[in-house]
Coordinates of C-alpha atoms in Angstrom, one line a residue:
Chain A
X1294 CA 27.9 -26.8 23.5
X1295 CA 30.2 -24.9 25.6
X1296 CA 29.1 -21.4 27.3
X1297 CA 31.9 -20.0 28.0
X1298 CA 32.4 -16.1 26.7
X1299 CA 33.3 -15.9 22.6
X1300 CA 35.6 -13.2 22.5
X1301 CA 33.5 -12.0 19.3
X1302 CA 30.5 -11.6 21.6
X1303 CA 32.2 -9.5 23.8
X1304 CA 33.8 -7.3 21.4
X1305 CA 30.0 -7.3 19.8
X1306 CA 28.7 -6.3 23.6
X1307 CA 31.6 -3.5 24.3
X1308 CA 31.3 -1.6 21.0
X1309 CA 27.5 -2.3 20.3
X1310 CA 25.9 -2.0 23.1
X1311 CA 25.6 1.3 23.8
X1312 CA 25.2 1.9 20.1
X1313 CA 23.1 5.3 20.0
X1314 CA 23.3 6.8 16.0
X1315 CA 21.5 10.1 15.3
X1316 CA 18.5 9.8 14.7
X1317 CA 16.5 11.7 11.9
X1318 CA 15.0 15.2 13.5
X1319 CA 12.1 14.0 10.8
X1320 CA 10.8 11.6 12.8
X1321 CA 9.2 12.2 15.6
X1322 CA 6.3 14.3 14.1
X1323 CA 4.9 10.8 13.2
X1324 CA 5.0 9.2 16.1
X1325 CA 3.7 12.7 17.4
X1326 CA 0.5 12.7 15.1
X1327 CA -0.2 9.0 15.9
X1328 CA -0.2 9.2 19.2
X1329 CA -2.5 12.2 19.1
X1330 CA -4.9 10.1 17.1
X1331 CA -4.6 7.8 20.2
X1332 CA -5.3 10.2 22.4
X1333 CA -8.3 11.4 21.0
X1334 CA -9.7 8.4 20.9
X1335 CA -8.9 7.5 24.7
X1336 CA -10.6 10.6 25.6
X1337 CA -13.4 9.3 27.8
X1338 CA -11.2 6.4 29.6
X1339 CA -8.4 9.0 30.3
X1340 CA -11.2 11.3 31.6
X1341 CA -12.4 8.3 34.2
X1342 CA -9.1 7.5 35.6
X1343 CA -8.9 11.5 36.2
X1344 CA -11.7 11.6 38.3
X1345 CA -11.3 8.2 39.9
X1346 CA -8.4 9.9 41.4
X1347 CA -8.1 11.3 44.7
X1348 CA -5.6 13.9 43.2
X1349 CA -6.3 15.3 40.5
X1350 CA -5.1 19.0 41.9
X1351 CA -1.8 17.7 42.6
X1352 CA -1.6 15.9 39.6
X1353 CA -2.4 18.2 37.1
X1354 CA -0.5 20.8 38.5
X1355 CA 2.3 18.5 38.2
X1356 CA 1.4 18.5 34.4
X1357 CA 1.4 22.3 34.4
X1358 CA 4.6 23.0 36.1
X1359 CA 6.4 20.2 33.6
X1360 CA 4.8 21.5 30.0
X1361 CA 5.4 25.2 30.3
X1362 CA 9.4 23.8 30.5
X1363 CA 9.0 21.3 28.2
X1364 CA 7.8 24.0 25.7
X1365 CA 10.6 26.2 26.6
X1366 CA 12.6 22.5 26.0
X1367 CA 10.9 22.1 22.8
X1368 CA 11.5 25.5 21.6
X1369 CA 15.3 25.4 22.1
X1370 CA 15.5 22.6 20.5
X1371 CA 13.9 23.7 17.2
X1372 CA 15.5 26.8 17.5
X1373 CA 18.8 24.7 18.0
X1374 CA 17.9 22.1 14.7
X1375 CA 17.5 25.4 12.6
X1376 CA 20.4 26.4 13.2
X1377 CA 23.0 23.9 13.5
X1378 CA 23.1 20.6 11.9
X1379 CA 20.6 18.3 13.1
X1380 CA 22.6 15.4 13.6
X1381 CA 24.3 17.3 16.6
X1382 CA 21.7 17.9 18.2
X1383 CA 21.0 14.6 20.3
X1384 CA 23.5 15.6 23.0
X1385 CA 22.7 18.9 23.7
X1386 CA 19.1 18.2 23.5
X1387 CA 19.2 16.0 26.6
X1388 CA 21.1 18.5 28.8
X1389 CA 18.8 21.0 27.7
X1390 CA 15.6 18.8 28.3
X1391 CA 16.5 18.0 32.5
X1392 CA 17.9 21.9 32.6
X1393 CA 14.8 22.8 32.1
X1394 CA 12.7 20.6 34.0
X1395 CA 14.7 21.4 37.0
X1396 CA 15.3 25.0 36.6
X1397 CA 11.2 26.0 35.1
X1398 CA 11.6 29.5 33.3
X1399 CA 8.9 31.5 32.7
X1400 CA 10.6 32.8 29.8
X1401 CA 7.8 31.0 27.5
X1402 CA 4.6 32.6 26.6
X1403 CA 1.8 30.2 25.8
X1404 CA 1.7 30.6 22.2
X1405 CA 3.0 27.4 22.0
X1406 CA -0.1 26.1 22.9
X1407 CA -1.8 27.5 19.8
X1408 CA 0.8 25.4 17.8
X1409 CA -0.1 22.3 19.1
X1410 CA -3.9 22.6 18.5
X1411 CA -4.0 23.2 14.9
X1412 CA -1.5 20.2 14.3
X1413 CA -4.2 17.7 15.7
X1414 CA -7.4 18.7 14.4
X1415 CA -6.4 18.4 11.1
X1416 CA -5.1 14.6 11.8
X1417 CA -8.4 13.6 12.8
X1418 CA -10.7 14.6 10.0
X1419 CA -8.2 13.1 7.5
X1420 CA -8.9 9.9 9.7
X1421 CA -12.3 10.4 9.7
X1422 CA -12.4 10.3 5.7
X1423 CA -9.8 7.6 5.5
X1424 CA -12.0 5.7 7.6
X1425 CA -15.5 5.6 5.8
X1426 CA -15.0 5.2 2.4
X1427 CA -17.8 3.4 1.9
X1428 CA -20.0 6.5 3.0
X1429 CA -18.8 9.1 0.9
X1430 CA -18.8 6.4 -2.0
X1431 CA -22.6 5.9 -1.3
X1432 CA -23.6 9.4 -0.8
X1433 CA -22.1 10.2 -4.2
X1434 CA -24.0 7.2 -6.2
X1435 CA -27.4 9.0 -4.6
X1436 CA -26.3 12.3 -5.5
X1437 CA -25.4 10.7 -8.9
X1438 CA -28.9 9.7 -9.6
X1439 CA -30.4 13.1 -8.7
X1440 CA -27.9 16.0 -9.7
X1441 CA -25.6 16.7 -12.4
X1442 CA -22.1 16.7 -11.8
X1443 CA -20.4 19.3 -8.8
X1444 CA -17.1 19.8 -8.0
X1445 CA -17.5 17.5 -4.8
X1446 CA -17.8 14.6 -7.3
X1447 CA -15.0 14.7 -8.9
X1448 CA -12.8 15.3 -5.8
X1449 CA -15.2 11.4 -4.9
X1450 CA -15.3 9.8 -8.0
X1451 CA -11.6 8.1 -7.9
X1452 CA -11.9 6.6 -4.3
X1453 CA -14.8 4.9 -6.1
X1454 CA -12.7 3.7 -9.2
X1455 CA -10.0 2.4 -7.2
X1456 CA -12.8 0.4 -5.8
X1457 CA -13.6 -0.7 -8.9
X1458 CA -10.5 -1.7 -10.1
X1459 CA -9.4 -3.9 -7.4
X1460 CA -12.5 -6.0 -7.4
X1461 CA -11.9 -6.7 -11.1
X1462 CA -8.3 -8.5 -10.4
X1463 CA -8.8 -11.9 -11.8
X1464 CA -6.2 -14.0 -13.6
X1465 CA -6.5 -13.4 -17.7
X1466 CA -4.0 -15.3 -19.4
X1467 CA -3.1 -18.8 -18.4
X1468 CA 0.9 -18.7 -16.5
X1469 CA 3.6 -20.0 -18.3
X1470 CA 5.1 -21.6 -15.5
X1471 CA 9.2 -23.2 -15.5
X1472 CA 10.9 -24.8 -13.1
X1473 CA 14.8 -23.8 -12.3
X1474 CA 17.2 -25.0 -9.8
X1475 CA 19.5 -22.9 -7.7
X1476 CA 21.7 -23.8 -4.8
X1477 CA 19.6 -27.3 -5.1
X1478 CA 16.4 -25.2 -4.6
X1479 CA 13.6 -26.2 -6.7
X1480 CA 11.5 -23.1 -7.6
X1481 CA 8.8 -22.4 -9.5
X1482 CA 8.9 -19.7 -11.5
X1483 CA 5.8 -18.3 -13.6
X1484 CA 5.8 -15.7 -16.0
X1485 CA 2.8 -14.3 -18.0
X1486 CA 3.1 -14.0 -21.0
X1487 CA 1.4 -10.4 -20.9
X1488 CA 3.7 -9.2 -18.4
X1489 CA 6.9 -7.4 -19.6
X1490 CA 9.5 -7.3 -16.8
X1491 CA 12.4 -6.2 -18.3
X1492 CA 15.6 -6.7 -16.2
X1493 CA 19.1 -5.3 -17.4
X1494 CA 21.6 -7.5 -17.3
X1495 CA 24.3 -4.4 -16.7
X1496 CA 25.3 -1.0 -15.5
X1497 CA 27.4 1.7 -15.1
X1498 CA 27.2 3.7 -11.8
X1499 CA 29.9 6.0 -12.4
X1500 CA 27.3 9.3 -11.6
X1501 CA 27.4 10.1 -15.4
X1502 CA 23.8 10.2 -15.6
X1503 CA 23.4 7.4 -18.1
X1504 CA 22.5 3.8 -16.7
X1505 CA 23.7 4.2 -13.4
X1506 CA 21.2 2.2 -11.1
X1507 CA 20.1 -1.3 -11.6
X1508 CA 16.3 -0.4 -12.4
X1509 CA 13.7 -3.1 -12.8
X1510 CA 10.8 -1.6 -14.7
X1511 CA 7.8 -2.8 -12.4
X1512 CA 6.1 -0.4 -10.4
X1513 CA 2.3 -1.7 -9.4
X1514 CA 3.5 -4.8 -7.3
X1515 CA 1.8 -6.4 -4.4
X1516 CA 4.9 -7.5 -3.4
X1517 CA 8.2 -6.6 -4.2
X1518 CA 11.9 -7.4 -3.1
X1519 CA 14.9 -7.3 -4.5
X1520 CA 18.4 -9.1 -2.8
X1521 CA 21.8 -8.6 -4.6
X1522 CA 24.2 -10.7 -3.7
X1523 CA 27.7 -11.2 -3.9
X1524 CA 29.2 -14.5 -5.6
X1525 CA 30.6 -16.0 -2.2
X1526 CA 26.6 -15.7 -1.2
X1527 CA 27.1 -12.6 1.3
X1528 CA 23.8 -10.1 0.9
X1529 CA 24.7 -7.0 -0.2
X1530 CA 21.2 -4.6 -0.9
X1531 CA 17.8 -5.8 -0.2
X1532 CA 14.9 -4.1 -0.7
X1533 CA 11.1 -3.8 -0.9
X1534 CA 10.2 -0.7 -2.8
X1535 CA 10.6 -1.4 -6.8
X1536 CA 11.6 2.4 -6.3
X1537 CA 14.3 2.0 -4.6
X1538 CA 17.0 1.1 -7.1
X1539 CA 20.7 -0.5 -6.4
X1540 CA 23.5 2.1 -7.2
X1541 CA 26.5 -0.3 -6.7
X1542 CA 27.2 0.5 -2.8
X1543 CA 26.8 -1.7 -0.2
X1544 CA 24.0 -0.8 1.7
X1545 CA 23.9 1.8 4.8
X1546 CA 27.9 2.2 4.7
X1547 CA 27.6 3.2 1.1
X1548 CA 30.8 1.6 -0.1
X1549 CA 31.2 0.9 -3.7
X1550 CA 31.4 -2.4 -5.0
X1551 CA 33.9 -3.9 -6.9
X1552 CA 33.6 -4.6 -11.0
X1553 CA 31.7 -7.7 -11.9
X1554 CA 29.1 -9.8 -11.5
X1555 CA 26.9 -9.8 -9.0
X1556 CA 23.6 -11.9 -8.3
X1557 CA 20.4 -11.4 -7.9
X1558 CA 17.2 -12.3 -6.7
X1559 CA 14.1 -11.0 -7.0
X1560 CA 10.5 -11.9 -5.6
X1561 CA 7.6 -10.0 -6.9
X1562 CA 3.8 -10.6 -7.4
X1563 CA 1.9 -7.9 -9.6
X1564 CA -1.4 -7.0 -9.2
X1565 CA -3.2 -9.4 -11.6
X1566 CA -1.1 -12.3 -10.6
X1567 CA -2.5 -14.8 -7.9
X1568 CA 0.8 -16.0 -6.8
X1569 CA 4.2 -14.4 -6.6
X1570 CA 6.5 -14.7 -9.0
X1571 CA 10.9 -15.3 -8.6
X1572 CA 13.1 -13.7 -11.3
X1573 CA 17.2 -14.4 -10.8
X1574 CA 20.3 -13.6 -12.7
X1575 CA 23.3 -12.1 -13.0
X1576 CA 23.9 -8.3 -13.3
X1577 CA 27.4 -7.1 -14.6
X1578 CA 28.3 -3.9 -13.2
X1579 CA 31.0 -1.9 -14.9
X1580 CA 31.9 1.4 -13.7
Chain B
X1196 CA 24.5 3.1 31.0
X1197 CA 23.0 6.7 31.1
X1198 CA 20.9 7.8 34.1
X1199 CA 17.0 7.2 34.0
X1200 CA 15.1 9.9 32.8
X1201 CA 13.3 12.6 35.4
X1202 CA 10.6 10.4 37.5
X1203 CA 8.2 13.5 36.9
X1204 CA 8.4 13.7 32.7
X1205 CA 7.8 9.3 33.2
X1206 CA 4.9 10.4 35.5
X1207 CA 3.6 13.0 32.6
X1208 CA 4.0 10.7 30.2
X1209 CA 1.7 7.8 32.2
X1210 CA -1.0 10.7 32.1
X1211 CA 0.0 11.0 28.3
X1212 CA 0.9 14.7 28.8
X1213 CA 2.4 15.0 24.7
X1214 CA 5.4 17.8 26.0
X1215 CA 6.2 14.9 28.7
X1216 CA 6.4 12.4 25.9
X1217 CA 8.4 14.3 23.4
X1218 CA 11.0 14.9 26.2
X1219 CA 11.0 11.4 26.8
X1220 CA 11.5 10.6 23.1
X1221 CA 14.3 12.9 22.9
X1222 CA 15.8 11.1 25.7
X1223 CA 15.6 7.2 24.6
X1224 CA 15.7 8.1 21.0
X1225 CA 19.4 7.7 20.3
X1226 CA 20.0 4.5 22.0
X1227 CA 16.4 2.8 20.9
X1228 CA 17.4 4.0 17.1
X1229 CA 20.9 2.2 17.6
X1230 CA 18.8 -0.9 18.3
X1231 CA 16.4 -0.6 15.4
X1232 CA 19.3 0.3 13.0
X1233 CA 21.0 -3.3 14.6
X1234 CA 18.6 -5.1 13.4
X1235 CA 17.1 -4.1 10.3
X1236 CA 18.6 -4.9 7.0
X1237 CA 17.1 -1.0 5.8
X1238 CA 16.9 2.3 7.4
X1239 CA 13.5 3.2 6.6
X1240 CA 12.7 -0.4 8.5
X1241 CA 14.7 0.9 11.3
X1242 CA 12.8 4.1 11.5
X1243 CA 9.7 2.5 11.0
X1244 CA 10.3 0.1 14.2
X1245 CA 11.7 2.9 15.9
X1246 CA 8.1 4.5 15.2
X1247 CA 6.3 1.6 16.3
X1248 CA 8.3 0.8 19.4
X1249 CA 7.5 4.5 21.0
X1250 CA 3.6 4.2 20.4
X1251 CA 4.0 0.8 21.8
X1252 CA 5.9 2.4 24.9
X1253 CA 3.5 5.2 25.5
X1254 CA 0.8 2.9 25.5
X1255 CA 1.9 0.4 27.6
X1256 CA 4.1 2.8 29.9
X1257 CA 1.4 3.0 32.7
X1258 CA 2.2 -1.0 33.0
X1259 CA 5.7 -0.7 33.6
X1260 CA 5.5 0.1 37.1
X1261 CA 9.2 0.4 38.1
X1262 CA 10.1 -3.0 38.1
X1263 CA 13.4 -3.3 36.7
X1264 CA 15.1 -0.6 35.3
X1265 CA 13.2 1.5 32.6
X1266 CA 16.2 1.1 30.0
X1267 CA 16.5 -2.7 30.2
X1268 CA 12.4 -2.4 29.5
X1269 CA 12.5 -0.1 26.8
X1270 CA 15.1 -2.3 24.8
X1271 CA 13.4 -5.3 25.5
X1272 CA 10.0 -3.6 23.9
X1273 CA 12.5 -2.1 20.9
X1274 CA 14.2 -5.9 20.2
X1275 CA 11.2 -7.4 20.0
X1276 CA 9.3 -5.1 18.1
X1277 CA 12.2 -5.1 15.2
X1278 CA 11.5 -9.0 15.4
X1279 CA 8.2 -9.1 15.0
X1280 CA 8.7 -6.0 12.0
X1281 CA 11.0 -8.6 10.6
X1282 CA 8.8 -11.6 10.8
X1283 CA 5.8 -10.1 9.1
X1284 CA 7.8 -8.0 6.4
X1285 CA 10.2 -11.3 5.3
X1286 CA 9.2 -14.4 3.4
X1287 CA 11.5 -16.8 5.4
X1288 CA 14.5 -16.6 8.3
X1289 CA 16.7 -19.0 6.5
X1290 CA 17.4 -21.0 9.4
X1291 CA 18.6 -24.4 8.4
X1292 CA 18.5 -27.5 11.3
X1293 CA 21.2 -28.7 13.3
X1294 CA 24.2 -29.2 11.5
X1295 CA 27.7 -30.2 12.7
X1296 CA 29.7 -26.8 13.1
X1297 CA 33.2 -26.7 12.6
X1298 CA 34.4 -23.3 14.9
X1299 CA 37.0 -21.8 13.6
X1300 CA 40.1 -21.0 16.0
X1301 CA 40.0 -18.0 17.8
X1302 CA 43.0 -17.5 19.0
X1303 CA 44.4 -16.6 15.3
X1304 CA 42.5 -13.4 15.6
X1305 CA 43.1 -9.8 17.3
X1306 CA 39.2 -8.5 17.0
X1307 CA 40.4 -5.8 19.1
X1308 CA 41.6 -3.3 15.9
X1309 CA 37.7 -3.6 14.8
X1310 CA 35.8 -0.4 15.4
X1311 CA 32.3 0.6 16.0
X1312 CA 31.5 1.6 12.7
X1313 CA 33.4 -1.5 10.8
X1314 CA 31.8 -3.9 13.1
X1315 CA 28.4 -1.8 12.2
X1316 CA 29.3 -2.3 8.7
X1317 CA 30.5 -6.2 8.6
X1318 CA 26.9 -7.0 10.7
X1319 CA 25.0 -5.4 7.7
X1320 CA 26.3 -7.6 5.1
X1321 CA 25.8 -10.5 7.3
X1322 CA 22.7 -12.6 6.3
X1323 CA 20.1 -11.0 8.5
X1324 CA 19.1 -14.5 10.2
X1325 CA 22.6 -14.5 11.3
X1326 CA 22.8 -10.8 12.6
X1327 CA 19.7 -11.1 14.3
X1328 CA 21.5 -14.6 16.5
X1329 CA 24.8 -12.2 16.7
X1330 CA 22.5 -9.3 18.4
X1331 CA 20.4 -11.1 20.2
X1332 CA 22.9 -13.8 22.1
X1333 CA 26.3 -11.2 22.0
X1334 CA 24.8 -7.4 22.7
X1335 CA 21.6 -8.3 23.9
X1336 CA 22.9 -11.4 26.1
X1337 CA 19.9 -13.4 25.8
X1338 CA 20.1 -17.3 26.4
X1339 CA 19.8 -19.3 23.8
X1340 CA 16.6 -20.6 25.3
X1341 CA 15.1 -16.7 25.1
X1342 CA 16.0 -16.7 21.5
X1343 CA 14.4 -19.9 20.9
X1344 CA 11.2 -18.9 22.4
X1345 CA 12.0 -15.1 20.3
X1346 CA 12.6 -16.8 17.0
X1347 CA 10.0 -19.9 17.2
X1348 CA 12.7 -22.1 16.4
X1349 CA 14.7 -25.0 18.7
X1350 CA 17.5 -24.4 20.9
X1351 CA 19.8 -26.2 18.7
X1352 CA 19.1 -24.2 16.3
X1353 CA 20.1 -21.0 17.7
X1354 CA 23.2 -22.3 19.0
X1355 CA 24.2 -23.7 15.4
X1356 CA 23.2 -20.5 13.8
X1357 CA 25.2 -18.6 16.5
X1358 CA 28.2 -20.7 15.2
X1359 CA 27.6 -20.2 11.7
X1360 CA 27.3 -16.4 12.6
X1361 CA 30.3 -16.0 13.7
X1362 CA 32.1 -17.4 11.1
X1363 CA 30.1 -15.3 9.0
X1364 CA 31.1 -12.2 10.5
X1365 CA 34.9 -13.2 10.5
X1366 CA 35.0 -14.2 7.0
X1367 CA 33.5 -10.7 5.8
X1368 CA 36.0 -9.2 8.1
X1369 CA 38.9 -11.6 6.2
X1370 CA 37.1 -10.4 3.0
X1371 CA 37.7 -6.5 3.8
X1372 CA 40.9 -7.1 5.1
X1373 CA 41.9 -8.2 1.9
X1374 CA 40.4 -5.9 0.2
X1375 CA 42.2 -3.1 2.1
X1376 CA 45.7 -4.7 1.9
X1377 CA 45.0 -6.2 -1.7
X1378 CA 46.4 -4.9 -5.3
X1379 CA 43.8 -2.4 -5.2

């Protein structure tokens, strides 16, 4: 095949390539708390590579002479979200970031130190509980044996149901299982014949409050995801949270679809089903 | 392409200092987010590889070592950590094998009128096998080779699925068209 340059790919390159959205202001207290849980556990090697350095005065005062304006940074930058609209925000931000990297002020008290602390300590105990269930689950069977109920229990006992539950998942009724073709694709398709999935064949998203999404009634999948497509094949919504409902637009540019009939395709495997299961149709949509 | 961030904050941010690695976020953010939005079929995935690609980074900073520029790193970590989201989060690519492609004539078209946000727009209701080709081989300029070895599939391959991407992407285009300048 030839290499020379498409003149798609080079309108793609030119337009795309510095592509930089706005990004959500929600975000990065996140990454923020993960990487503190990161830290915290790197601890003792970060310590070691500290003092395996010749320079740690240098160093660390280059650390203290970049966080005092980085707080002053991170400061105007909340003050600058609360105010104005987030999205603007991403341009400013940067010229206020190297402003004040170059130019340190020692307009900012230390306070913000005091924020930060709080923020972390919390992060690790929840890890610390999310991490031994099997503990707190054993400590409360003991306690079980010897004491009548306390409130500490309760706030135990469903972590140990869940448990419960999960181990119990075993196939009950035998799967009614039908073959279909599609596009020449043989699939399998298995239904049980305890399950009720119910899947409209219509609806009307014309924001009057009455049938205006395309809702599948399933909600305690392993697995879920739902394609719509149109008839010429194009993909026009996927998801993967039976939550997340189509509403008639295409997705991300939000632009309504036309009347009609449109296809779709879903894949789903609930929790007392071994394998997952393929349900497709045709859903009329009629504003 | 913008200038590379301060040397000092990249230094803080080796030594894990968190101000140093906010500033840095707020620096990359907007271009590593364009990236993640390209190719994701979902905004939460998006933001979720965006997520992902900056713990990634922080970690693995310290091995960066100034070779090569920082950008050209950073989007390199940010493409192929939206693959990888991709790969473990979808059942199948949808890559088919070699096939004889017919390309359609280019010269019939003036691409030029077609925006940002339209092209943005046409790429998400492009198959996502196919927008991930169009990314990787147009914006990203990767050989097909690089993609083969990205994608696990054979060169062929990607250089059919290039083909078929581009038609892809011009017959949604022909499709809005019409539906701009139609009875509508």
């Amino acid at each position: 095949m030839e290499t020379t340059k498409h003149p798609l790919d080079s309108l793609l390159k030119e337009q795309l390539g510095n592509y930089s959205p706005e990004v959500p202001a929600n975000l990065y207290p996140k990454i923020k708390s993960n990487l503190a849980a990161q830290q915290s556990g790197s601890v003792i090697s970060k310590a070691a590579v500290i003092f395996k350095n010749a320079s740690i005065v240098l160093k660390s005062s280059i650390i203290f002479s970049l966080t005092v304006p980085a707080i002053a940074a991170y400061f105007m930058l909340q003050n600058k979200q609360v105010d104005s609209n987030p999205g603007i925000v991403l341009e400013p931000s940067k010229a206020s970031i190297s402003e004040a990297v170059t130019l340190p002020e020692p307009m900012s008290s230390l306070t913000p130190k005091k924020a930060i602390l709080p923020k972390i300590k919390p992060q690790n105990i929840k890890k610390a509980v999310a991490a031994e269930p099997v503990q707190t689950t054993q400590f409360q069977a003991e306690i079980g044996n010897k004491l009548e109920s306390t409130s500490e229990q309760k706030v135990v006992q469903p972590v140990f149901k869940a448990q419960e539950i999960t181990e119990k998942e075993t196939p009950i009724a035998e799967p009614l299982e039908t073959k279909s073709t599609w596009n020449g694709i043989e699939q399998t398709i298995e239904t049980k014949s305890t399950e009720q999935l119910v899947i409209p064949n219509a609806f009307s998203p014309n924001s009057d409050g009455i049938n205006d999404e395309f809702e599948i009634n399933l909600s305690a999948t392993l697995f879920y995801r739902l394609r719509i497509y149109h008839l010429n094949g194009t993909l026009l919504f996927e998801t993967d949270k039976p939550s997340h409902h189509w509403k008639g637009t295409l997705q991300e540019s939000g632009i309504q679809v036309e009347n009609g009939s449109y296809r779709y395709i879903l894949e789903y495997q609930l929790k007392e089903q071994p394998k997952p299961s393929m349900a497709a149709g045709y859903i009329y949509l009629n504003r | 392409m913008s200038k590379p961030i301060d040397e000092k904050i990249l230094k803080a941010c080796i030594n894990k200092d968190p101000k140093a690695q906010e500033a840095f976020y707020q620096y990359y953010s907007s271009s590593m987010y364009g990236i993640c939005l390209r190719y994701s079929s979902q905004v939460e995935d998006a933001q979720d590889v965006l997520q992902e690609g900056f713990l990634k980074v922080f970690e693995k900073l310290s091995q960066f070592e100034g070779k090569g520029k920082l950008e050209a790193w950073l989007r390199q970590v940010f493409v192929r950590t939206a693959l990888e989201h991709y790969r473990s989060n979808k059942l199948h690519l949808n890559l088919t094998g070699i096939e004889e492609i017919e390309e359609i004539g280019n010269e019939d078209f003036s691409m030029a009128t077609l925006g940002q946000q339209e092209i943005l727009q046409i790429m998400n209701q492009m198959a996502i096998g196919y927008k991930t080709i169009l990314n990787l081989y147009a914006v990203e300029g990767y050989a097909h080779a690089e993609i083969a070895e990205l994608l696990g599939i054979s060169e062929g391959t990607s250089k059919s699925q290039l083909a078929r991407a581009r038609q892809q992407f011009k017959s949604i285009w022909f499709a809005k068209q019409g539906y701009k300048h139609g009875n509508n």
